[in-house]
Amino acid sequence: MDFGTIIAGLLTLAILTFLYRDNPIYKLAEYLLVGVAVGYALVIAWKSAMVDLLFTPLFGQGDWSLLLPLILGLMMFGRFHARTSFISRVPLAVLIGSGAGAAVPAMLGPRILTQVSGSVTPLVGTDGLPNWSGLIVIVGVLSTLAYFFFSREHRGSLGVASKVGTWFLMIFFGTTFGYTVMSRMSTFIGRAEFLLTDFLHLTR
Amino acid sequence: MKKLESRHWAFLGLAIVVIGTMLLNLEPDLDVSPDTIRMHAFIDSLPAGSIILVSFDHEASALPEIKPLATAFLRHAFGKGLRPVGIALMAEGTAVGYRLMEQVAAEYHKQYGIDYAFLGYQPQYIAAILSLGESVKQTFPRDYVGHPYDSLPLLREVHKLSDFGAVISIADGNMVTHWVEYGRARFNVTVAAFVTAVMVTSYDPYVSSGQLRAMVGGLRGAAEYEKLIGIGGAGRRGMLAQAASHLYVLALILVGNVIYFTTRSRKGRG
Amino acid sequence: MSRRVAQIVCAVFGVLMFLLFFSGHPTAKAITLAITTQYWQVIAAFALIVGAVSFVRVNVKAIQRRQDIPFRAIGLLGMISMPVLAIGWGIGGSSPFLWVFENIQAPMQSTVFALLAFFVASASLRGFRARSIPAAILLVSAVVMLLSRSWFESTTSSFLLTASDWLRNYPSMAARRAILIGIGLGSLTTSLRLIVGIERTWLGGSR
């Protein structure tokens, strides 16, 4: 067994000790994980964005158009002190403004319009029989939207619609719970497989 | 020593069920769902030699689900002669994607820079998708290990997002949404996704509207894909334990409800 | 003053990105590329550095106050070791940087998530009760979904499979679609409010 597998196995067991209760071994592993994860993200972002997109073209190829992004980036460091934190508003404004501007067409077209049009299906098929599933989708979308409509009190027809919407939401939460269970179990199975096969050699 | 509580017994039961079934070393055959069949057919429909963008949009926490899914998919892609270009829109996907592509490519004797490449990570995902739509080279001037973009023959064939045969997002969060709403909508590229099971129901509307070409989810999806490509893996090895753990959770739900209704009826009588 | 400048910058970049969506002109494409690669990505990377530096500051301050010294120290050691390894030996195939990721970070991170399997099991026992009609609907839907994914070839009831696929593809999908539309409407209005300067909470304090 290689050294890496031994370390990985011991750290896996250290995290699993949390199932009994919080303890120093778990806490040590937890802090190590957070530290390593921050260091990892820093390295990857530094290499891909700072070196490849900023420093190499700016200082290596003399692309002076990058001077302004560099200054804006450095203004982010204003956040280190309460007195200077106001200067980080400008680079933040670039991020927030660009994100908002790009989001408007993305939300309007592929999100809202396409999803609405996807719900509008013929309610009678070519064979003349009613399309019950299509009807369920239309009723489900409208009633769930009614449930989230808070500008009027949920009474009368809106109350009925929002109640039906609750049932659709419950079906969605149920299916999602089912898939969440699958997902979480898969994650544990993956770790159990590592422990049983690679670390303890109990299975093939 | 602290006294064991009911949750500890529930934990212990799960550990026994999963480890016990895994020690049996059985790989029962399973049905393949229409979702997996659709994805397999889609990948099969791409002409050999097509360059596809594989985006590793996940964290290390989802590895037990993501690795079997990505491995099965990459085996299918390399086996079919597709040429994947890897990127990551989440930092941790970078190391995972780089290593996985390297390992599976070696199984098929593929050469880096000609049959596949790995470009690395960019921190802001929406910006990355929008800039890939205009220029792949300017988004990733160098690959993950530092080779200049033009030094890799494979990359000289692609200039922008729409030059890729498809975008395959391997994701554990909502990154697929961004590929659909920014990548597909704006640059007209086909998007398909391998996702963790917990995300499956979130993406159903996109599959239904045709915005997402195909989707395979979870370890079960990986096991089904392994069956379709005829190569076993972690997905199929874990299926018996997966089924047993589901039945264990169902049993716990049943026990919880029996206790609840019994207590309620006793209180009602009292 | 800085609030006003930030608002103007936000509005300019917002309107610009919105308008660029509608143009296929090479100049428009070049501007989009400049904004996304030079400004957006670079500032986002600086923001990550701010996060990493804050991590160091918080931990150093805690050590100075003699709080959790061994834990804080191991966290800092882990954080500092990654850049050191990357500078010394690179980030490629057999580098110690990747070794640490594969043998320390990834196993621990996925095990932290694996803990959730146990908490889901515990929650199923203690909290998943059919107390009302909506709760019963949720429970039945979850049970159908789990049962349908727990059997193997030819042993799965075809009714169960059909029922679970139908539940997922129609009623469940319809509710999720409504949620997506709702989020879309919310994001759309929030984006517009940000661009025109009605939404200003992101500006923080008064200076």
PDB file of C-alpha atoms in Angstrom, chain B:
ATOM      1  CA  MET B   1     -18.103   7.363  27.332  1.00  0.00           C
ATOM      2  CA  LYS B   2     -21.199   9.095  26.030  1.00  0.00           C
ATOM      3  CA  LYS B   3     -24.427   7.042  25.904  1.00  0.00           C
ATOM      4  CA  LEU B   4     -25.482   6.098  22.379  1.00  0.00           C
ATOM      5  CA  GLU B   5     -28.577   7.943  21.108  1.00  0.00           C
ATOM      6  CA  SER B   6     -31.173   6.779  18.569  1.00  0.00           C
ATOM      7  CA  ARG B   7     -29.320   8.547  15.760  1.00  0.00           C
ATOM      8  CA  HIS B   8     -26.172   6.568  16.583  1.00  0.00           C
ATOM      9  CA  TRP B   9     -28.112   3.324  16.102  1.00  0.00           C
ATOM     10  CA  ALA B  10     -29.462   4.633  12.777  1.00  0.00           C
ATOM     11  CA  PHE B  11     -25.867   5.474  11.749  1.00  0.00           C
ATOM     12  CA  LEU B  12     -24.587   2.075  12.794  1.00  0.00           C
ATOM     13  CA  GLY B  13     -27.374   0.325  10.888  1.00  0.00           C
ATOM     14  CA  LEU B  14     -26.490   2.202   7.701  1.00  0.00           C
ATOM     15  CA  ALA B  15     -22.796   1.382   8.051  1.00  0.00           C
ATOM     16  CA  ILE B  16     -23.593  -2.326   8.552  1.00  0.00           C
ATOM     17  CA  VAL B  17     -25.997  -2.423   5.591  1.00  0.00           C
ATOM     18  CA  VAL B  18     -23.601  -0.695   3.172  1.00  0.00           C
ATOM     19  CA  ILE B  19     -20.381  -2.412   4.269  1.00  0.00           C
ATOM     20  CA  GLY B  20     -22.120  -5.786   4.567  1.00  0.00           C
ATOM     21  CA  THR B  21     -23.495  -5.679   1.018  1.00  0.00           C
ATOM     22  CA  MET B  22     -20.178  -4.414  -0.363  1.00  0.00           C
ATOM     23  CA  LEU B  23     -18.332  -7.340   1.195  1.00  0.00           C
ATOM     24  CA  LEU B  24     -20.585  -9.687  -0.837  1.00  0.00           C
ATOM     25  CA  ASN B  25     -18.774  -8.489  -3.998  1.00  0.00           C
ATOM     26  CA  LEU B  26     -21.866  -8.956  -6.167  1.00  0.00           C
ATOM     27  CA  GLU B  27     -22.662  -6.993  -9.307  1.00  0.00           C
ATOM     28  CA  PRO B  28     -26.309  -7.696 -10.188  1.00  0.00           C
ATOM     29  CA  ASP B  29     -27.570  -6.778 -13.632  1.00  0.00           C
ATOM     30  CA  LEU B  30     -29.820  -3.741 -13.859  1.00  0.00           C
ATOM     31  CA  ASP B  31     -32.344  -2.035 -16.121  1.00  0.00           C
ATOM     32  CA  VAL B  32     -31.110   0.936 -18.124  1.00  0.00           C
ATOM     33  CA  SER B  33     -33.266   4.042 -17.830  1.00  0.00           C
ATOM     34  CA  PRO B  34     -34.434   6.081 -20.858  1.00  0.00           C
ATOM     35  CA  ASP B  35     -32.236   9.006 -19.650  1.00  0.00           C
ATOM     36  CA  THR B  36     -29.059   6.929 -19.956  1.00  0.00           C
ATOM     37  CA  ILE B  37     -30.105   5.415 -23.275  1.00  0.00           C
ATOM     38  CA  ARG B  38     -30.702   8.944 -24.642  1.00  0.00           C
ATOM     39  CA  MET B  39     -27.266  10.153 -23.536  1.00  0.00           C
ATOM     40  CA  HIS B  40     -25.492   7.072 -24.912  1.00  0.00           C
ATOM     41  CA  ALA B  41     -27.277   7.470 -28.244  1.00  0.00           C
ATOM     42  CA  PHE B  42     -26.347  11.161 -28.350  1.00  0.00           C
ATOM     43  CA  ILE B  43     -22.640  10.519 -27.742  1.00  0.00           C
ATOM     44  CA  ASP B  44     -22.803   7.698 -30.274  1.00  0.00           C
ATOM     45  CA  SER B  45     -24.328  10.051 -32.841  1.00  0.00           C
ATOM     46  CA  LEU B  46     -21.307  12.391 -32.767  1.00  0.00           C
ATOM     47  CA  PRO B  47     -18.996  11.628 -35.707  1.00  0.00           C
ATOM     48  CA  ALA B  48     -15.601  10.103 -34.868  1.00  0.00           C
ATOM     49  CA  GLY B  49     -12.979  12.846 -34.641  1.00  0.00           C
ATOM     50  CA  SER B  50     -15.450  15.433 -33.324  1.00  0.00           C
ATOM     51  CA  ILE B  51     -13.924  17.812 -30.824  1.00  0.00           C
ATOM     52  CA  ILE B  52     -16.092  18.108 -27.706  1.00  0.00           C
ATOM     53  CA  LEU B  53     -15.742  20.396 -24.704  1.00  0.00           C
ATOM     54  CA  VAL B  54     -15.824  18.524 -21.407  1.00  0.00           C
ATOM     55  CA  SER B  55     -16.342  20.846 -18.471  1.00  0.00           C
ATOM     56  CA  PHE B  56     -15.562  19.527 -14.994  1.00  0.00           C
ATOM     57  CA  ASP B  57     -17.953  21.738 -13.034  1.00  0.00           C
ATOM     58  CA  HIS B  58     -17.814  20.116  -9.625  1.00  0.00           C
ATOM     59  CA  GLU B  59     -16.088  20.029  -6.279  1.00  0.00           C
ATOM     60  CA  ALA B  60     -14.054  17.221  -4.766  1.00  0.00           C
ATOM     61  CA  SER B  61     -16.923  16.451  -2.386  1.00  0.00           C
ATOM     62  CA  ALA B  62     -18.931  14.868  -5.205  1.00  0.00           C
ATOM     63  CA  LEU B  63     -16.092  12.615  -6.411  1.00  0.00           C
ATOM     64  CA  PRO B  64     -17.676   9.272  -5.421  1.00  0.00           C
ATOM     65  CA  GLU B  65     -20.541  10.033  -7.825  1.00  0.00           C
ATOM     66  CA  ILE B  66     -18.746  12.145 -10.391  1.00  0.00           C
ATOM     67  CA  LYS B  67     -15.702   9.924 -10.949  1.00  0.00           C
ATOM     68  CA  PRO B  68     -17.650   6.810 -12.085  1.00  0.00           C
ATOM     69  CA  LEU B  69     -19.870   8.997 -14.313  1.00  0.00           C
ATOM     70  CA  ALA B  70     -16.936  10.851 -15.872  1.00  0.00           C
ATOM     71  CA  THR B  71     -14.866   7.682 -16.304  1.00  0.00           C
ATOM     72  CA  ALA B  72     -17.683   5.825 -18.084  1.00  0.00           C
ATOM     73  CA  PHE B  73     -18.352   8.819 -20.329  1.00  0.00           C
ATOM     74  CA  LEU B  74     -14.664   9.398 -21.174  1.00  0.00           C
ATOM     75  CA  ARG B  75     -14.220   5.688 -21.987  1.00  0.00           C
ATOM     76  CA  HIS B  76     -17.141   5.929 -24.380  1.00  0.00           C
ATOM     77  CA  ALA B  77     -15.802   9.156 -25.908  1.00  0.00           C
ATOM     78  CA  PHE B  78     -12.201   7.960 -26.359  1.00  0.00           C
ATOM     79  CA  GLY B  79     -13.423   4.545 -27.535  1.00  0.00           C
ATOM     80  CA  LYS B  80     -15.496   6.230 -30.228  1.00  0.00           C
ATOM     81  CA  GLY B  81     -12.611   8.401 -31.379  1.00  0.00           C
ATOM     82  CA  LEU B  82     -14.001  11.692 -30.081  1.00  0.00           C
ATOM     83  CA  ARG B  83     -11.416  14.298 -29.120  1.00  0.00           C
ATOM     84  CA  PRO B  84     -12.255  15.899 -25.767  1.00  0.00           C
ATOM     85  CA  VAL B  85     -10.930  19.251 -24.630  1.00  0.00           C
ATOM     86  CA  GLY B  86     -11.246  19.570 -20.856  1.00  0.00           C
ATOM     87  CA  ILE B  87     -11.850  22.691 -18.806  1.00  0.00           C
ATOM     88  CA  ALA B  88     -13.133  23.361 -15.287  1.00  0.00           C
ATOM     89  CA  LEU B  89     -15.507  26.058 -14.105  1.00  0.00           C
ATOM     90  CA  MET B  90     -14.939  25.089 -10.468  1.00  0.00           C
ATOM     91  CA  ALA B  91     -11.426  25.056  -9.049  1.00  0.00           C
ATOM     92  CA  GLU B  92     -11.537  21.513  -7.667  1.00  0.00           C
ATOM     93  CA  GLY B  93     -12.762  20.110 -10.966  1.00  0.00           C
ATOM     94  CA  THR B  94      -9.420  21.135 -12.446  1.00  0.00           C
ATOM     95  CA  ALA B  95      -7.232  18.547 -10.726  1.00  0.00           C
ATOM     96  CA  VAL B  96      -9.932  15.888 -11.029  1.00  0.00           C
ATOM     97  CA  GLY B  97     -10.524  16.506 -14.723  1.00  0.00           C
ATOM     98  CA  TYR B  98      -6.825  16.678 -15.562  1.00  0.00           C
ATOM     99  CA  ARG B  99      -6.061  13.380 -13.806  1.00  0.00           C
ATOM    100  CA  LEU B 100      -9.146  11.543 -15.140  1.00  0.00           C
ATOM    101  CA  MET B 101      -8.537  12.565 -18.740  1.00  0.00           C
ATOM    102  CA  GLU B 102      -4.883  11.552 -18.420  1.00  0.00           C
ATOM    103  CA  GLN B 103      -5.816   8.133 -16.974  1.00  0.00           C
ATOM    104  CA  VAL B 104      -8.606   7.227 -19.421  1.00  0.00           C
ATOM    105  CA  ALA B 105      -6.631   8.568 -22.406  1.00  0.00           C
ATOM    106  CA  ALA B 106      -3.755   6.252 -21.416  1.00  0.00           C
ATOM    107  CA  GLU B 107      -6.168   3.259 -21.488  1.00  0.00           C
ATOM    108  CA  TYR B 108      -6.904   4.082 -25.143  1.00  0.00           C
ATOM    109  CA  HIS B 109      -3.306   5.080 -26.039  1.00  0.00           C
ATOM    110  CA  LYS B 110      -4.364   8.638 -26.870  1.00  0.00           C
ATOM    111  CA  GLN B 111      -1.793  11.366 -27.246  1.00  0.00           C
ATOM    112  CA  TYR B 112      -1.953  14.672 -25.400  1.00  0.00           C
ATOM    113  CA  GLY B 113      -2.345  17.683 -27.666  1.00  0.00           C
ATOM    114  CA  ILE B 114      -3.521  15.581 -30.618  1.00  0.00           C
ATOM    115  CA  ASP B 115      -6.342  13.408 -29.263  1.00  0.00           C
ATOM    116  CA  TYR B 116      -7.183  15.384 -26.139  1.00  0.00           C
ATOM    117  CA  ALA B 117      -6.173  18.440 -24.151  1.00  0.00           C
ATOM    118  CA  PHE B 118      -6.873  20.013 -20.785  1.00  0.00           C
ATOM    119  CA  LEU B 119      -7.058  23.789 -20.554  1.00  0.00           C
ATOM    120  CA  GLY B 120      -7.678  24.297 -16.835  1.00  0.00           C
ATOM    121  CA  TYR B 121      -9.832  26.672 -14.861  1.00  0.00           C
ATOM    122  CA  GLN B 122     -11.211  30.192 -15.013  1.00  0.00           C
ATOM    123  CA  PRO B 123     -12.703  31.633 -11.815  1.00  0.00           C
ATOM    124  CA  GLN B 124     -15.854  33.395 -13.009  1.00  0.00           C
ATOM    125  CA  TYR B 125     -18.054  30.822 -14.734  1.00  0.00           C
ATOM    126  CA  ILE B 126     -20.470  33.100 -16.603  1.00  0.00           C
ATOM    127  CA  ALA B 127     -17.583  35.226 -17.854  1.00  0.00           C
ATOM    128  CA  ALA B 128     -15.738  32.066 -18.877  1.00  0.00           C
ATOM    129  CA  ILE B 129     -18.726  30.777 -20.891  1.00  0.00           C
ATOM    130  CA  LEU B 130     -19.283  34.155 -22.578  1.00  0.00           C
ATOM    131  CA  SER B 131     -15.605  34.560 -23.474  1.00  0.00           C
ATOM    132  CA  LEU B 132     -15.351  30.961 -24.721  1.00  0.00           C
ATOM    133  CA  GLY B 133     -18.181  31.883 -27.065  1.00  0.00           C
ATOM    134  CA  GLU B 134     -15.977  34.557 -28.623  1.00  0.00           C
ATOM    135  CA  SER B 135     -12.492  33.026 -28.345  1.00  0.00           C
ATOM    136  CA  VAL B 136     -11.246  29.831 -26.704  1.00  0.00           C
ATOM    137  CA  LYS B 137      -7.641  30.952 -27.097  1.00  0.00           C
ATOM    138  CA  GLN B 138      -8.141  34.268 -25.336  1.00  0.00           C
ATOM    139  CA  THR B 139     -10.030  32.575 -22.499  1.00  0.00           C
ATOM    140  CA  PHE B 140      -7.278  29.992 -22.046  1.00  0.00           C
ATOM    141  CA  PRO B 141      -4.028  31.343 -23.549  1.00  0.00           C
ATOM    142  CA  ARG B 142      -2.199  28.326 -22.053  1.00  0.00           C
ATOM    143  CA  ASP B 143      -3.283  24.829 -21.070  1.00  0.00           C
ATOM    144  CA  TYR B 144      -3.323  23.529 -17.487  1.00  0.00           C
ATOM    145  CA  VAL B 145       0.400  22.684 -17.405  1.00  0.00           C
ATOM    146  CA  GLY B 146       1.467  25.826 -19.266  1.00  0.00           C
ATOM    147  CA  HIS B 147       1.770  24.872 -22.956  1.00  0.00           C
ATOM    148  CA  PRO B 148       0.874  27.849 -25.201  1.00  0.00           C
ATOM    149  CA  TYR B 149      -2.530  27.353 -26.891  1.00  0.00           C
ATOM    150  CA  ASP B 150      -1.159  27.236 -30.445  1.00  0.00           C
ATOM    151  CA  SER B 151       1.493  24.653 -29.568  1.00  0.00           C
ATOM    152  CA  LEU B 152      -1.196  21.949 -29.320  1.00  0.00           C
ATOM    153  CA  PRO B 153      -2.403  20.791 -32.784  1.00  0.00           C
ATOM    154  CA  LEU B 154      -5.854  19.816 -31.478  1.00  0.00           C
ATOM    155  CA  LEU B 155      -6.539  23.316 -30.193  1.00  0.00           C
ATOM    156  CA  ARG B 156      -5.643  24.931 -33.503  1.00  0.00           C
ATOM    157  CA  GLU B 157      -8.867  23.385 -34.884  1.00  0.00           C
ATOM    158  CA  VAL B 158     -11.177  25.191 -32.431  1.00  0.00           C
ATOM    159  CA  HIS B 159     -11.604  28.929 -32.125  1.00  0.00           C
ATOM    160  CA  LYS B 160     -14.906  29.481 -30.343  1.00  0.00           C
ATOM    161  CA  LEU B 161     -17.591  27.585 -28.447  1.00  0.00           C
ATOM    162  CA  SER B 162     -19.696  26.859 -31.511  1.00  0.00           C
ATOM    163  CA  ASP B 163     -16.758  24.955 -33.075  1.00  0.00           C
ATOM    164  CA  PHE B 164     -17.236  22.177 -30.524  1.00  0.00           C
ATOM    165  CA  GLY B 165     -19.476  19.237 -31.422  1.00  0.00           C
ATOM    166  CA  ALA B 166     -21.048  19.467 -27.969  1.00  0.00           C
ATOM    167  CA  VAL B 167     -20.478  20.721 -24.459  1.00  0.00           C
ATOM    168  CA  ILE B 168     -20.590  17.997 -21.830  1.00  0.00           C
ATOM    169  CA  SER B 169     -20.853  19.400 -18.331  1.00  0.00           C
ATOM    170  CA  ILE B 170     -19.926  17.047 -15.499  1.00  0.00           C
ATOM    171  CA  ALA B 171     -21.502  18.861 -12.605  1.00  0.00           C
ATOM    172  CA  ASP B 172     -22.581  18.699  -8.987  1.00  0.00           C
ATOM    173  CA  GLY B 173     -24.277  22.098  -8.785  1.00  0.00           C
ATOM    174  CA  ASN B 174     -26.104  24.588 -10.958  1.00  0.00           C
ATOM    175  CA  MET B 175     -23.355  25.074 -13.558  1.00  0.00           C
ATOM    176  CA  VAL B 176     -25.389  23.191 -16.176  1.00  0.00           C
ATOM    177  CA  THR B 177     -27.970  25.992 -15.939  1.00  0.00           C
ATOM    178  CA  HIS B 178     -25.310  28.498 -17.002  1.00  0.00           C
ATOM    179  CA  TRP B 179     -24.163  26.321 -19.900  1.00  0.00           C
ATOM    180  CA  VAL B 180     -27.780  26.154 -21.087  1.00  0.00           C
ATOM    181  CA  GLU B 181     -28.725  29.796 -20.487  1.00  0.00           C
ATOM    182  CA  TYR B 182     -25.497  31.459 -21.597  1.00  0.00           C
ATOM    183  CA  GLY B 183     -23.688  28.861 -23.746  1.00  0.00           C
ATOM    184  CA  ARG B 184     -26.505  27.206 -25.665  1.00  0.00           C
ATOM    185  CA  ALA B 185     -28.834  30.188 -25.910  1.00  0.00           C
ATOM    186  CA  ARG B 186     -26.198  32.642 -27.097  1.00  0.00           C
ATOM    187  CA  PHE B 187     -23.739  30.502 -29.063  1.00  0.00           C
ATOM    188  CA  ASN B 188     -26.036  27.701 -30.196  1.00  0.00           C
ATOM    189  CA  VAL B 189     -23.937  24.826 -28.877  1.00  0.00           C
ATOM    190  CA  THR B 190     -25.496  21.508 -27.860  1.00  0.00           C
ATOM    191  CA  VAL B 191     -25.298  20.892 -24.114  1.00  0.00           C
ATOM    192  CA  ALA B 192     -25.550  17.545 -22.313  1.00  0.00           C
ATOM    193  CA  ALA B 193     -24.785  16.785 -18.676  1.00  0.00           C
ATOM    194  CA  PHE B 194     -23.604  14.115 -16.263  1.00  0.00           C
ATOM    195  CA  VAL B 195     -24.770  15.220 -12.831  1.00  0.00           C
ATOM    196  CA  THR B 196     -24.996  14.059  -9.241  1.00  0.00           C
ATOM    197  CA  ALA B 197     -28.345  12.426  -8.408  1.00  0.00           C
ATOM    198  CA  VAL B 198     -29.357  15.310  -6.156  1.00  0.00           C
ATOM    199  CA  MET B 199     -29.383  17.657  -9.178  1.00  0.00           C
ATOM    200  CA  VAL B 200     -31.478  15.448 -11.479  1.00  0.00           C
ATOM    201  CA  THR B 201     -34.895  16.894 -10.632  1.00  0.00           C
ATOM    202  CA  SER B 202     -33.518  20.449 -10.890  1.00  0.00           C
ATOM    203  CA  TYR B 203     -32.627  19.916 -14.538  1.00  0.00           C
ATOM    204  CA  ASP B 204     -35.748  18.007 -15.623  1.00  0.00           C
ATOM    205  CA  PRO B 205     -37.416  21.169 -17.046  1.00  0.00           C
ATOM    206  CA  TYR B 206     -34.390  21.805 -19.283  1.00  0.00           C
ATOM    207  CA  VAL B 207     -34.503  18.246 -20.626  1.00  0.00           C
ATOM    208  CA  SER B 208     -38.239  18.554 -21.168  1.00  0.00           C
ATOM    209  CA  SER B 209     -37.869  21.843 -23.085  1.00  0.00           C
ATOM    210  CA  GLY B 210     -35.060  20.390 -25.228  1.00  0.00           C
ATOM    211  CA  GLN B 211     -32.488  22.909 -23.953  1.00  0.00           C
ATOM    212  CA  LEU B 212     -30.506  20.087 -22.392  1.00  0.00           C
ATOM    213  CA  ARG B 213     -29.891  17.370 -24.996  1.00  0.00           C
ATOM    214  CA  ALA B 214     -29.463  14.543 -22.492  1.00  0.00           C
ATOM    215  CA  MET B 215     -28.752  14.016 -18.800  1.00  0.00           C
ATOM    216  CA  VAL B 216     -27.450  11.105 -16.751  1.00  0.00           C
ATOM    217  CA  GLY B 217     -27.521  11.282 -12.980  1.00  0.00           C
ATOM    218  CA  GLY B 218     -25.838   9.668 -10.017  1.00  0.00           C
ATOM    219  CA  LEU B 219     -24.064   6.411  -9.326  1.00  0.00           C
ATOM    220  CA  ARG B 220     -27.044   4.538 -10.741  1.00  0.00           C
ATOM    221  CA  GLY B 221     -26.646   6.492 -13.998  1.00  0.00           C
ATOM    222  CA  ALA B 222     -22.937   5.619 -14.025  1.00  0.00           C
ATOM    223  CA  ALA B 223     -23.749   1.931 -13.524  1.00  0.00           C
ATOM    224  CA  GLU B 224     -26.247   2.028 -16.410  1.00  0.00           C
ATOM    225  CA  TYR B 225     -23.746   3.807 -18.661  1.00  0.00           C
ATOM    226  CA  GLU B 226     -21.095   1.225 -17.765  1.00  0.00           C
ATOM    227  CA  LYS B 227     -23.552  -1.472 -18.823  1.00  0.00           C
ATOM    228  CA  LEU B 228     -24.200   0.243 -22.162  1.00  0.00           C
ATOM    229  CA  ILE B 229     -20.487   0.609 -23.009  1.00  0.00           C
ATOM    230  CA  GLY B 230     -19.767  -2.892 -21.725  1.00  0.00           C
ATOM    231  CA  ILE B 231     -17.017  -1.892 -19.298  1.00  0.00           C
ATOM    232  CA  GLY B 232     -17.563  -2.402 -15.569  1.00  0.00           C
ATOM    233  CA  GLY B 233     -16.629   0.173 -12.982  1.00  0.00           C
ATOM    234  CA  ALA B 234     -17.349   1.743  -9.613  1.00  0.00           C
ATOM    235  CA  GLY B 235     -20.980   2.366 -10.598  1.00  0.00           C
ATOM    236  CA  ARG B 236     -21.912  -1.280 -11.013  1.00  0.00           C
ATOM    237  CA  ARG B 237     -19.800  -2.343  -8.039  1.00  0.00           C
ATOM    238  CA  GLY B 238     -21.806  -0.008  -5.815  1.00  0.00           C
ATOM    239  CA  MET B 239     -25.297  -0.890  -7.016  1.00  0.00           C
ATOM    240  CA  LEU B 240     -26.118  -3.620  -4.511  1.00  0.00           C
ATOM    241  CA  ALA B 241     -25.080  -1.367  -1.622  1.00  0.00           C
ATOM    242  CA  GLN B 242     -27.034   1.489  -3.190  1.00  0.00           C
ATOM    243  CA  ALA B 243     -30.234  -0.588  -3.361  1.00  0.00           C
ATOM    244  CA  ALA B 244     -29.711  -1.904   0.161  1.00  0.00           C
ATOM    245  CA  SER B 245     -29.208   1.615   1.532  1.00  0.00           C
ATOM    246  CA  HIS B 246     -32.426   2.784  -0.169  1.00  0.00           C
ATOM    247  CA  LEU B 247     -34.346  -0.080   1.420  1.00  0.00           C
ATOM    248  CA  TYR B 248     -32.768   0.724   4.784  1.00  0.00           C
ATOM    249  CA  VAL B 249     -33.918   4.371   4.541  1.00  0.00           C
ATOM    250  CA  LEU B 250     -37.407   3.187   3.540  1.00  0.00           C
ATOM    251  CA  ALA B 251     -37.447   0.887   6.581  1.00  0.00           C
ATOM    252  CA  LEU B 252     -36.457   3.817   8.815  1.00  0.00           C
ATOM    253  CA  ILE B 253     -39.256   5.948   7.343  1.00  0.00           C
ATOM    254  CA  LEU B 254     -41.704   3.104   8.010  1.00  0.00           C
ATOM    255  CA  VAL B 255     -40.520   2.620  11.600  1.00  0.00           C
ATOM    256  CA  GLY B 256     -40.669   6.397  12.241  1.00  0.00           C
ATOM    257  CA  ASN B 257     -44.254   6.574  10.958  1.00  0.00           C
ATOM    258  CA  VAL B 258     -45.391   3.507  12.899  1.00  0.00           C
ATOM    259  CA  ILE B 259     -43.992   5.059  16.097  1.00  0.00           C
ATOM    260  CA  TYR B 260     -45.645   8.398  15.240  1.00  0.00           C
ATOM    261  CA  PHE B 261     -49.104   6.974  14.531  1.00  0.00           C
ATOM    262  CA  THR B 262     -48.995   4.593  17.493  1.00  0.00           C
ATOM    263  CA  THR B 263     -48.051   7.439  19.858  1.00  0.00           C
ATOM    264  CA  ARG B 264     -50.711   9.695  18.348  1.00  0.00           C
ATOM    265  CA  SER B 265     -53.494   7.130  18.689  1.00  0.00           C
ATOM    266  CA  ARG B 266     -52.443   6.445  22.313  1.00  0.00           C
ATOM    267  CA  LYS B 267     -52.506  10.159  23.059  1.00  0.00           C
ATOM    268  CA  GLY B 268     -55.902  10.412  21.359  1.00  0.00           C
ATOM    269  CA  ARG B 269     -57.293   7.639  23.526  1.00  0.00           C
ATOM    270  CA  GLY B 270     -55.670   9.113  26.634  1.00  0.00           C
TER     271      GLY B 270
END
